Amino acid sequence: MSAERPAPLTFYFDFISPYAYLGWTQIHALAERHGREVEPCAILFAALLDANATKGPAEIPSKRTYVFKDCVRSAAVLGVPFRPPPSHPFNPLLGLRVASAATAANDRRRAIDALYRAAWADGRGITDPAVVSDVLSAADLDGPGLVDRASSAEIKTRVKDQTARALEQGVFGVPTIIADGELFWGLDSLPHVERRLAGRDPWTPAISAAFIDLPASAQRPGSRRGA
Amino acid sequence: MSAERPAPLTFYFDFISPYAYLGWTQIHALAERHGREVEPCAILFAALLDANATKGPAEIPSKRTYVFKDCVRSAAVLGVPFRPPPSHPFNPLLGLRVASAATAANDRRRAIDALYRAAWADGRGITDPAVVSDVLSAADLDGPGLVDRASSAEIKTRVKDQTARALEQGVFGVPTIIADGELFWGLDSLPHVERRLAGRDPWTPAISAAFIDLPASAQRPGSRRGA
């Protein structure tokens, strides 16, 4: 008998989300505690919003203000650096493509680390190709090569395909962690992921069926339901 | 010198939200640990969504499924009962009005306790006036009187005014806790509320200004920003 390697945790992220940044700072230690690898997967959060015809937190002024405060607080509790990028929302596509262009698992993790630091910890931002190249090179990666590859049709398609696959799996926000086929959303879901991996998830399919089959008896007038 | 009584915590809620239910099961013990009272305030979550032209979790199919699972998990961790109402979304107005018709603070807390149990713990639901009357009477309240008063113009207006005041304060979801003028949203914000009350809130206005004044450099094509 050979010991089967347990499946990696898929970590769906977009650099635009500060919660995905905070989640990224925690997910590797969590995975290691349970003998798992992390498979990071860059997706375009805006495409999830489009598909669900809804708004992101940064598109509702009072929520935008609150979310930043909440992240400042959560970052302090976690003990990780947290500073604003030069602008927000910003276009995350260059970052997402670079993260998807780095093929070796180790390179990809280092690229994402470096990009997240530039976006949410040291204030440099990740929208300028020259800055991104510099940030990657400083992390011992081939900055110019990765930035160049990021603009190829292959990599552009890869990010689109990753986003489409996430939508098929029911992903509606970032960060989302898929653990053995089960979806967990948000920084605050990490303790639930951990219980799941430890075999102590209180959710059971029998419980869930009662909720999923629940009929609706009210609907907002004029609400745009579904996509 | 007289010892000033510290301000109560405002707890904005709607019975439609399972997170507000879970928050309600925790807020009194949290407040008591810091010598605070709780001022519950019933508001219509759907009106917040309308004002922000956005969708609630139950209006995005994949998010609706996830939120129920997340609540089952959180309820298990908190050790509180959690079962689905007969339908969801349901019309919460009768419950919100009854909760706003009970004037004495103690009666209001008991009424909200009873309504939340009926909505999210014992499966009875709170849309049928006869059931609601029964649920209140079983909690030693004047069920028929409260249900009757709930349909008065005064109480209908009161719920509208409470919702309008919440919107003015920047409330965008439930549960929201206002602690000394500071807004906290969601079940997962309770540890932040607790740190705030203990004088250990890591957020400072100087930090926040950097985020609030942050310019945007990207916007989704066709996104409906603002209200």
CSV table of C-alpha atoms in Angstrom, one decimal:
chain,number,residue,atom,x,y,z
A,1,MET,CA,0.0,0.0,0.0
A,2,SER,CA,1.3,3.5,-0.8
A,3,ALA,CA,0.2,6.5,1.3
A,4,GLU,CA,-1.9,8.7,-1.0
A,5,ARG,CA,-1.0,12.3,-1.1
A,6,PRO,CA,-3.9,14.3,0.2
A,7,ALA,CA,-5.4,16.8,-2.3
A,8,PRO,CA,-4.1,20.4,-2.2
A,9,LEU,CA,-6.3,23.3,-1.0
A,10,THR,CA,-7.3,25.5,-3.9
A,11,PHE,CA,-6.9,29.1,-2.9
A,12,TYR,CA,-8.9,31.4,-5.3
A,13,PHE,CA,-7.8,35.0,-5.0
A,14,ASP,CA,-7.7,38.4,-6.6
A,15,PHE,CA,-5.1,41.0,-5.6
A,16,ILE,CA,-7.8,43.6,-5.4
A,17,SER,CA,-9.2,42.0,-2.2
A,18,PRO,CA,-7.5,42.9,1.1
A,19,TYR,CA,-9.3,40.0,2.7
A,20,ALA,CA,-7.6,37.7,0.1
A,21,TYR,CA,-4.3,39.2,1.0
A,22,LEU,CA,-4.9,38.6,4.7
A,23,GLY,CA,-6.0,35.0,3.9
A,24,TRP,CA,-2.9,34.5,1.8
A,25,THR,CA,-0.7,35.3,4.8
A,26,GLN,CA,-2.4,32.5,6.8
A,27,ILE,CA,-3.3,29.8,4.3
A,28,HIS,CA,0.2,28.1,4.0
A,29,ALA,CA,0.6,27.7,7.8
A,30,LEU,CA,-2.9,26.3,8.0
A,31,ALA,CA,-2.3,23.9,5.2
A,32,GLU,CA,1.0,22.7,6.6
A,33,ARG,CA,-0.7,22.0,10.0
A,34,HIS,CA,-2.8,19.4,8.1
A,35,GLY,CA,-0.1,18.1,5.7
A,36,ARG,CA,-1.7,19.9,2.7
A,37,GLU,CA,-0.3,21.8,-0.2
A,38,VAL,CA,-1.8,25.1,-1.4
A,39,GLU,CA,-2.8,25.5,-5.1
A,40,PRO,CA,-3.2,29.3,-5.6
A,41,CYS,CA,-5.5,30.2,-8.4
A,42,ALA,CA,-5.7,33.8,-9.7
A,43,ILE,CA,-9.2,34.9,-10.7
A,44,LEU,CA,-10.9,38.2,-11.6
A,45,PHE,CA,-13.2,39.2,-8.8
A,46,ALA,CA,-15.0,41.7,-11.0
A,47,ALA,CA,-16.1,38.9,-13.3
A,48,LEU,CA,-17.8,37.1,-10.3
A,49,LEU,CA,-19.7,40.3,-9.5
A,50,ASP,CA,-20.7,40.7,-13.2
A,51,ALA,CA,-21.9,37.1,-13.3
A,52,ASN,CA,-24.0,37.6,-10.2
A,53,ALA,CA,-25.1,41.1,-11.2
A,54,THR,CA,-24.1,42.4,-7.8
A,55,LYS,CA,-21.7,44.9,-6.2
A,56,GLY,CA,-18.3,44.5,-4.5
A,57,PRO,CA,-17.7,46.0,-1.1
A,58,ALA,CA,-15.6,48.9,-2.6
A,59,GLU,CA,-18.7,49.9,-4.8
A,60,ILE,CA,-20.8,50.7,-1.7
A,61,PRO,CA,-19.3,53.8,-0.1
A,62,SER,CA,-20.2,53.0,3.5
A,63,LYS,CA,-19.1,49.4,3.1
A,64,ARG,CA,-15.8,50.5,1.4
A,65,THR,CA,-14.9,52.6,4.4
A,66,TYR,CA,-15.9,49.9,6.9
A,67,VAL,CA,-14.0,47.1,5.1
A,68,PHE,CA,-10.7,49.0,5.2
A,69,LYS,CA,-11.1,49.5,8.9
A,70,ASP,CA,-12.0,45.9,9.4
A,71,CYS,CA,-8.9,44.9,7.5
A,72,VAL,CA,-6.7,47.2,9.5
A,73,ARG,CA,-8.1,45.6,12.7
A,74,SER,CA,-7.8,42.0,11.4
A,75,ALA,CA,-4.2,42.6,10.1
A,76,ALA,CA,-3.2,44.0,13.6
A,77,VAL,CA,-4.7,40.9,15.3
A,78,LEU,CA,-2.9,38.6,12.8
A,79,GLY,CA,0.3,40.6,13.2
A,80,VAL,CA,0.8,41.2,9.5
A,81,PRO,CA,1.6,44.5,7.8
A,82,PHE,CA,-1.3,46.3,6.0
A,83,ARG,CA,-1.0,49.5,4.1
A,84,PRO,CA,-3.1,50.9,1.2
A,85,PRO,CA,-2.0,50.6,-2.4
A,86,PRO,CA,-1.6,53.9,-4.3
A,87,SER,CA,-5.3,53.5,-5.5
A,88,HIS,CA,-8.3,51.2,-4.9
A,89,PRO,CA,-10.1,49.8,-6.7
A,90,PHE,CA,-7.2,49.2,-9.2
A,91,ASN,CA,-6.9,47.1,-12.3
A,92,PRO,CA,-5.6,43.7,-11.0
A,93,LEU,CA,-5.2,42.0,-14.4
A,94,LEU,CA,-1.4,42.5,-14.7
A,95,GLY,CA,-0.9,40.9,-11.2
A,96,LEU,CA,-3.3,38.1,-11.9
A,97,ARG,CA,-1.6,37.3,-15.2
A,98,VAL,CA,1.9,37.4,-13.7
A,99,ALA,CA,0.8,35.1,-10.9
A,100,SER,CA,-0.6,32.7,-13.6
A,101,ALA,CA,2.5,33.0,-15.8
A,102,ALA,CA,4.8,31.7,-13.0
A,103,THR,CA,4.6,28.0,-13.6
A,104,ALA,CA,6.8,26.3,-11.0
A,105,ALA,CA,4.8,26.0,-7.8
A,106,ASN,CA,7.6,27.6,-5.7
A,107,ASP,CA,8.0,30.5,-8.2
A,108,ARG,CA,4.3,31.1,-8.2
A,109,ARG,CA,4.1,31.3,-4.4
A,110,ARG,CA,7.1,33.7,-4.4
A,111,ALA,CA,5.5,35.8,-7.2
A,112,ILE,CA,2.2,36.1,-5.3
A,113,ASP,CA,4.0,36.8,-2.1
A,114,ALA,CA,5.9,39.7,-3.7
A,115,LEU,CA,2.8,41.0,-5.5
A,116,TYR,CA,0.7,40.9,-2.4
A,117,ARG,CA,3.4,42.7,-0.4
A,118,ALA,CA,3.6,45.4,-3.1
A,119,ALA,CA,-0.2,45.8,-3.2
A,120,TRP,CA,-1.1,45.7,0.5
A,121,ALA,CA,2.0,46.0,2.6
A,122,ASP,CA,4.5,48.4,1.2
A,123,GLY,CA,2.3,50.8,-0.9
A,124,ARG,CA,4.0,50.3,-4.2
A,125,GLY,CA,1.0,49.0,-6.1
A,126,ILE,CA,1.0,46.4,-8.9
A,127,THR,CA,-0.5,48.2,-11.9
A,128,ASP,CA,2.7,49.6,-13.4
A,129,PRO,CA,4.7,46.9,-15.4
A,130,ALA,CA,8.0,48.5,-14.5
A,131,VAL,CA,7.2,48.4,-10.8
A,132,VAL,CA,5.9,44.8,-11.1
A,133,SER,CA,9.0,43.7,-12.9
A,134,ASP,CA,11.1,45.3,-10.2
A,135,VAL,CA,9.1,43.7,-7.4
A,136,LEU,CA,9.5,40.3,-9.0
A,137,SER,CA,13.2,40.7,-9.7
A,138,ALA,CA,13.7,41.7,-6.0
A,139,ALA,CA,12.1,38.4,-5.1
A,140,ASP,CA,14.8,36.5,-7.2
A,141,LEU,CA,12.3,35.9,-10.1
A,142,ASP,CA,12.7,36.8,-13.7
A,143,GLY,CA,10.7,40.1,-13.5
A,144,PRO,CA,11.0,41.2,-17.2
A,145,GLY,CA,10.3,37.7,-18.5
A,146,LEU,CA,7.2,37.2,-16.3
A,147,VAL,CA,5.8,40.7,-17.2
A,148,ASP,CA,6.4,39.9,-20.8
A,149,ARG,CA,4.8,36.5,-20.6
A,150,ALA,CA,1.8,38.0,-18.8
A,151,SER,CA,0.7,39.8,-21.9
A,152,SER,CA,0.6,36.7,-24.0
A,153,ALA,CA,-2.7,35.4,-25.3
A,154,GLU,CA,-2.0,32.1,-23.5
A,155,ILE,CA,-1.8,33.7,-20.1
A,156,LYS,CA,-4.7,36.1,-20.7
A,157,THR,CA,-6.8,33.0,-21.6
A,158,ARG,CA,-5.5,31.2,-18.6
A,159,VAL,CA,-6.9,33.8,-16.2
A,160,LYS,CA,-10.2,33.8,-18.0
A,161,ASP,CA,-10.4,30.0,-17.8
A,162,GLN,CA,-9.5,30.0,-14.1
A,163,THR,CA,-12.3,32.5,-13.4
A,164,ALA,CA,-14.8,30.5,-15.5
A,165,ARG,CA,-13.8,27.3,-13.6
A,166,ALA,CA,-14.2,29.2,-10.3
A,167,LEU,CA,-17.7,30.3,-11.3
A,168,GLU,CA,-18.6,26.7,-12.3
A,169,GLN,CA,-17.6,25.6,-8.8
A,170,GLY,CA,-19.9,28.2,-7.2
A,171,VAL,CA,-17.2,30.7,-6.2
A,172,PHE,CA,-18.8,34.1,-5.6
A,173,GLY,CA,-16.1,36.0,-3.7
A,174,VAL,CA,-12.4,36.0,-2.7
A,175,PRO,CA,-10.6,34.5,-0.9
A,176,THR,CA,-12.3,31.2,-1.5
A,177,ILE,CA,-10.7,27.9,-0.4
A,178,ILE,CA,-11.8,24.6,-1.8
A,179,ALA,CA,-10.9,21.8,0.5
A,180,ASP,CA,-11.8,18.3,-0.7
A,181,GLY,CA,-14.6,19.7,-2.9
A,182,GLU,CA,-16.0,21.9,-0.1
A,183,LEU,CA,-16.1,25.6,-0.6
A,184,PHE,CA,-15.1,28.1,2.1
A,185,TRP,CA,-15.4,31.9,1.6
A,186,GLY,CA,-13.7,34.7,3.4
A,187,LEU,CA,-10.9,35.3,5.9
A,188,ASP,CA,-13.3,34.4,8.7
A,189,SER,CA,-13.9,31.0,7.2
A,190,LEU,CA,-10.3,29.8,7.9
A,191,PRO,CA,-11.2,28.3,11.3
A,192,HIS,CA,-14.0,26.4,9.6
A,193,VAL,CA,-11.5,25.1,7.0
A,194,GLU,CA,-9.2,24.0,9.8
A,195,ARG,CA,-12.0,22.1,11.5
A,196,ARG,CA,-12.9,20.5,8.2
A,197,LEU,CA,-9.3,19.3,7.7
A,198,ALA,CA,-9.2,18.0,11.2
A,199,GLY,CA,-12.4,16.0,10.7
A,200,ARG,CA,-14.4,18.1,13.0
A,201,ASP,CA,-16.6,20.0,10.6
A,202,PRO,CA,-20.0,20.4,12.3
A,203,TRP,CA,-21.8,20.6,9.0
A,204,THR,CA,-23.4,17.4,7.6
A,205,PRO,CA,-25.2,16.9,4.3
A,206,ALA,CA,-28.4,16.0,6.1
A,207,ILE,CA,-28.4,19.4,7.9
A,208,SER,CA,-27.6,21.2,4.7
A,209,ALA,CA,-30.4,19.6,2.7
A,210,ALA,CA,-32.9,21.2,5.0
A,211,PHE,CA,-31.5,24.6,4.2
A,212,ILE,CA,-30.8,24.2,0.5
A,213,ASP,CA,-34.3,23.0,-0.3
A,214,LEU,CA,-35.9,25.8,1.7
A,215,PRO,CA,-38.6,27.6,-0.3
A,216,ALA,CA,-38.7,31.4,-0.5
A,217,SER,CA,-41.8,33.2,0.6
A,218,ALA,CA,-40.8,36.8,0.0
A,219,GLN,CA,-38.8,38.6,-2.6
A,220,ARG,CA,-37.9,42.3,-2.8
A,221,PRO,CA,-40.0,44.2,-5.4
A,222,GLY,CA,-37.8,44.8,-8.4
A,223,SER,CA,-34.9,42.7,-7.1
A,224,ARG,CA,-32.7,41.3,-9.8
A,225,ARG,CA,-32.4,37.7,-8.8
A,226,GLY,CA,-30.0,35.2,-10.4
A,227,ALA,CA,-27.6,36.2,-13.0
B,1,MET,CA,-18.7,63.6,40.9
B,2,SER,CA,-21.2,61.2,39.6
B,3,ALA,CA,-20.2,58.1,37.6
B,4,GLU,CA,-21.6,58.5,34.1
B,5,ARG,CA,-23.4,55.6,32.7
B,6,PRO,CA,-21.6,54.4,29.5
B,7,ALA,CA,-23.6,54.6,26.3
B,8,PRO,CA,-25.5,51.5,25.3
B,9,LEU,CA,-24.5,49.4,22.3
B,10,THR,CA,-27.0,49.8,19.4
B,11,PHE,CA,-27.7,46.5,17.8
B,12,TYR,CA,-29.3,46.9,14.4
B,13,PHE,CA,-31.0,43.7,13.2
B,14,ASP,CA,-33.5,42.1,10.9
B,15,PHE,CA,-35.0,38.7,11.6
B,16,ILE,CA,-34.3,37.6,8.1
B,17,SER,CA,-30.6,37.4,8.7
B,18,PRO,CA,-29.3,34.3,10.4
B,19,TYR,CA,-26.0,36.1,11.2
B,20,ALA,CA,-28.1,38.7,13.1
B,21,TYR,CA,-29.7,35.9,15.0
B,22,LEU,CA,-26.3,34.4,15.9
B,23,GLY,CA,-25.1,37.9,16.8
B,24,TRP,CA,-28.1,38.4,19.1
B,25,THR,CA,-27.2,35.2,21.0
B,26,GLN,CA,-23.8,36.8,21.8
B,27,ILE,CA,-24.2,40.5,22.2
B,28,HIS,CA,-25.7,40.6,25.7
B,29,ALA,CA,-22.9,38.6,27.3
B,30,LEU,CA,-20.4,40.8,25.4
B,31,ALA,CA,-22.0,44.0,26.5
B,32,GLU,CA,-22.2,42.8,30.1
B,33,ARG,CA,-18.5,42.0,30.2
B,34,HIS,CA,-18.0,45.7,29.6
B,35,GLY,CA,-20.7,47.2,31.7
B,36,ARG,CA,-22.8,48.1,28.7
B,37,GLU,CA,-26.5,47.9,27.9
B,38,VAL,CA,-27.8,46.7,24.5
B,39,GLU,CA,-30.3,48.9,22.6
B,40,PRO,CA,-31.8,46.6,20.0
B,41,CYS,CA,-33.1,48.4,16.9
B,42,ALA,CA,-35.2,46.5,14.3
B,43,ILE,CA,-34.6,47.6,10.6
B,44,LEU,CA,-35.6,46.3,7.2
B,45,PHE,CA,-32.5,44.7,5.6
B,46,ALA,CA,-34.1,44.8,2.2
B,47,ALA,CA,-34.3,48.6,2.4
B,48,LEU,CA,-30.5,48.8,2.9
B,49,LEU,CA,-30.1,46.6,-0.2
B,50,ASP,CA,-32.5,48.9,-2.2
B,51,ALA,CA,-30.7,52.0,-1.0
B,52,ASN,CA,-27.3,50.6,-2.2
B,53,ALA,CA,-28.8,49.0,-5.3
B,54,THR,CA,-27.1,45.7,-4.4
B,55,LYS,CA,-28.1,42.1,-3.6
B,56,GLY,CA,-28.4,40.2,-0.3
B,57,PRO,CA,-26.6,36.9,0.2
B,58,ALA,CA,-29.9,35.0,-0.3
B,59,GLU,CA,-30.3,36.6,-3.7
B,60,ILE,CA,-27.2,34.9,-5.1
B,61,PRO,CA,-27.8,31.2,-5.4
B,62,SER,CA,-24.3,30.0,-4.6
B,63,LYS,CA,-23.9,32.5,-1.8
B,64,ARG,CA,-27.3,31.5,-0.3
B,65,THR,CA,-26.2,27.9,-0.1
B,66,TYR,CA,-22.8,28.8,1.4
B,67,VAL,CA,-24.2,31.2,4.0
B,68,PHE,CA,-26.5,28.6,5.5
B,69,LYS,CA,-23.6,26.2,5.8
B,70,ASP,CA,-21.5,28.9,7.4
B,71,CYS,CA,-24.2,29.6,9.9
B,72,VAL,CA,-24.7,25.9,10.7
B,73,ARG,CA,-20.9,25.8,11.4
B,74,SER,CA,-20.8,29.1,13.4
B,75,ALA,CA,-23.9,28.1,15.5
B,76,ALA,CA,-22.2,24.7,16.3
B,77,VAL,CA,-19.0,26.5,17.4
B,78,LEU,CA,-21.1,28.9,19.5
B,79,GLY,CA,-23.2,26.1,20.9
B,80,VAL,CA,-26.5,27.7,20.0
B,81,PRO,CA,-29.5,26.0,18.3
B,82,PHE,CA,-29.9,26.7,14.5
B,83,ARG,CA,-32.7,25.3,12.4
B,84,PRO,CA,-34.2,26.8,9.2
B,85,PRO,CA,-37.5,28.7,9.3
B,86,PRO,CA,-40.4,27.3,7.2
B,87,SER,CA,-39.2,29.5,4.3
B,88,HIS,CA,-36.4,31.9,3.4
B,89,PRO,CA,-36.3,34.7,2.4
B,90,PHE,CA,-39.5,35.5,4.3
B,91,ASN,CA,-41.3,38.8,5.0
B,92,PRO,CA,-39.8,40.0,8.3
B,93,LEU,CA,-42.1,43.1,8.7
B,94,LEU,CA,-44.5,41.6,11.3
B,95,GLY,CA,-41.5,40.5,13.5
B,96,LEU,CA,-39.7,43.9,13.1
B,97,ARG,CA,-42.9,45.7,14.0
B,98,VAL,CA,-43.7,43.5,17.0
B,99,ALA,CA,-40.1,44.0,18.2
B,100,SER,CA,-40.6,47.8,17.9
B,101,ALA,CA,-44.0,47.7,19.6
B,102,ALA,CA,-42.6,46.3,22.8
B,103,THR,CA,-41.6,49.4,24.7
B,104,ALA,CA,-40.2,48.4,28.0
B,105,ALA,CA,-36.5,47.4,27.5
B,106,ASN,CA,-37.0,44.0,29.2
B,107,ASP,CA,-40.1,43.2,27.2
B,108,ARG,CA,-38.4,44.1,24.0
B,109,ARG,CA,-35.5,41.8,24.7
B,110,ARG,CA,-37.9,39.0,25.6
B,111,ALA,CA,-39.9,39.6,22.5
B,112,ILE,CA,-36.8,39.5,20.2
B,113,ASP,CA,-35.5,36.4,22.0
B,114,ALA,CA,-38.9,34.7,21.4
B,115,LEU,CA,-39.1,35.8,17.8
B,116,TYR,CA,-35.5,34.8,17.0
B,117,ARG,CA,-36.1,31.4,18.5
B,118,ALA,CA,-39.2,30.9,16.4
B,119,ALA,CA,-37.4,32.1,13.3
B,120,TRP,CA,-34.0,30.3,13.6
B,121,ALA,CA,-34.2,27.7,16.3
B,122,ASP,CA,-37.5,25.9,16.5
B,123,GLY,CA,-38.7,26.1,12.9
B,124,ARG,CA,-42.1,27.8,13.6
B,125,GLY,CA,-41.4,30.9,11.6
B,126,ILE,CA,-42.6,34.5,12.3
B,127,THR,CA,-44.8,35.4,9.4
B,128,ASP,CA,-48.2,34.2,10.7
B,129,PRO,CA,-49.8,36.6,13.2
B,130,ALA,CA,-51.4,33.7,15.1
B,131,VAL,CA,-48.1,31.9,15.5
B,132,VAL,CA,-46.3,35.2,16.5
B,133,SER,CA,-49.0,35.9,19.1
B,134,ASP,CA,-48.6,32.4,20.5
B,135,VAL,CA,-44.8,32.7,20.5
B,136,LEU,CA,-45.0,36.0,22.4
B,137,SER,CA,-47.6,34.7,24.9
B,138,ALA,CA,-45.5,31.7,25.6
B,139,ALA,CA,-42.7,34.2,26.6
B,140,ASP,CA,-45.1,35.8,29.1
B,141,LEU,CA,-45.8,38.8,26.9
B,142,ASP,CA,-49.1,40.1,25.7
B,143,GLY,CA,-49.1,38.3,22.3
B,144,PRO,CA,-52.5,39.5,21.0
B,145,GLY,CA,-51.8,43.1,22.2
B,146,LEU,CA,-48.4,43.3,20.6
B,147,VAL,CA,-49.5,41.8,17.3
B,148,ASP,CA,-52.4,44.2,17.2
B,149,ARG,CA,-50.2,47.2,18.0
B,150,ALA,CA,-47.7,46.1,15.3
B,151,SER,CA,-50.2,46.9,12.6
B,152,SER,CA,-50.7,50.5,13.8
B,153,ALA,CA,-49.5,53.4,11.7
B,154,GLU,CA,-47.3,54.5,14.6
B,155,ILE,CA,-45.3,51.3,14.7
B,156,LYS,CA,-45.1,50.9,10.9
B,157,THR,CA,-43.6,54.4,10.8
B,158,ARG,CA,-41.3,53.6,13.7
B,159,VAL,CA,-39.6,50.7,11.7
B,160,LYS,CA,-39.3,53.0,8.7
B,161,ASP,CA,-37.7,55.7,10.8
B,162,GLN,CA,-35.3,53.3,12.4
B,163,THR,CA,-34.2,52.0,9.0
B,164,ALA,CA,-33.7,55.5,7.7
B,165,ARG,CA,-31.7,56.4,10.8
B,166,ALA,CA,-29.5,53.3,10.3
B,167,LEU,CA,-28.9,54.3,6.6
B,168,GLU,CA,-27.9,57.8,7.8
B,169,GLN,CA,-25.4,56.2,10.1
B,170,GLY,CA,-23.8,54.3,7.3
B,171,VAL,CA,-25.4,50.9,8.1
B,172,PHE,CA,-25.3,48.6,5.1
B,173,GLY,CA,-25.9,45.2,6.6
B,174,VAL,CA,-27.1,43.3,9.7
B,175,PRO,CA,-26.1,42.7,12.4
B,176,THR,CA,-24.5,46.1,12.9
B,177,ILE,CA,-23.3,47.2,16.3
B,178,ILE,CA,-22.7,50.9,17.0
B,179,ALA,CA,-20.3,51.3,19.9
B,180,ASP,CA,-19.6,54.9,21.0
B,181,GLY,CA,-20.3,56.1,17.4
B,182,GLU,CA,-18.1,53.4,15.8
B,183,LEU,CA,-19.8,51.0,13.3
B,184,PHE,CA,-19.1,47.2,13.4
B,185,TRP,CA,-20.7,44.9,10.9
B,186,GLY,CA,-21.3,41.2,11.0
B,187,LEU,CA,-21.0,38.3,13.4
B,188,ASP,CA,-17.2,38.1,12.8
B,189,SER,CA,-16.8,41.7,14.0
B,190,LEU,CA,-17.8,40.9,17.6
B,191,PRO,CA,-14.2,40.4,18.7
B,192,HIS,CA,-13.4,43.8,17.2
B,193,VAL,CA,-16.3,45.3,19.2
B,194,GLU,CA,-14.9,43.7,22.3
B,195,ARG,CA,-11.4,45.1,21.7
B,196,ARG,CA,-12.9,48.5,21.1
B,197,LEU,CA,-14.8,48.4,24.4
B,198,ALA,CA,-11.6,47.2,26.2
B,199,GLY,CA,-9.7,50.2,24.8
B,200,ARG,CA,-7.6,47.9,22.6
B,201,ASP,CA,-8.9,48.8,19.1
B,202,PRO,CA,-5.9,48.7,16.8
B,203,TRP,CA,-7.6,51.1,14.4
B,204,THR,CA,-6.7,54.8,14.7
B,205,PRO,CA,-8.2,57.8,12.7
B,206,ALA,CA,-4.7,58.5,11.3
B,207,ILE,CA,-4.5,55.0,9.7
B,208,SER,CA,-8.1,55.2,8.5
B,209,ALA,CA,-7.6,58.5,6.7
B,210,ALA,CA,-5.1,57.0,4.4
B,211,PHE,CA,-7.6,54.4,3.3
B,212,ILE,CA,-10.7,56.6,3.1
B,213,ASP,CA,-9.0,59.2,0.9
B,214,LEU,CA,-7.7,56.5,-1.4
B,215,PRO,CA,-8.4,57.3,-5.0
B,216,ALA,CA,-9.9,54.7,-7.3
B,217,SER,CA,-8.0,53.9,-10.6
B,218,ALA,CA,-10.3,51.3,-12.0
B,219,GLN,CA,-14.0,50.7,-12.2
B,220,ARG,CA,-16.0,47.8,-13.7
B,221,PRO,CA,-17.5,48.7,-17.1
B,222,GLY,CA,-21.2,49.2,-16.5
B,223,SER,CA,-21.0,49.0,-12.8
B,224,ARG,CA,-23.8,50.8,-10.9
B,225,ARG,CA,-21.8,52.7,-8.3
B,226,GLY,CA,-23.5,54.5,-5.5
B,227,ALA,CA,-27.3,54.5,-4.8
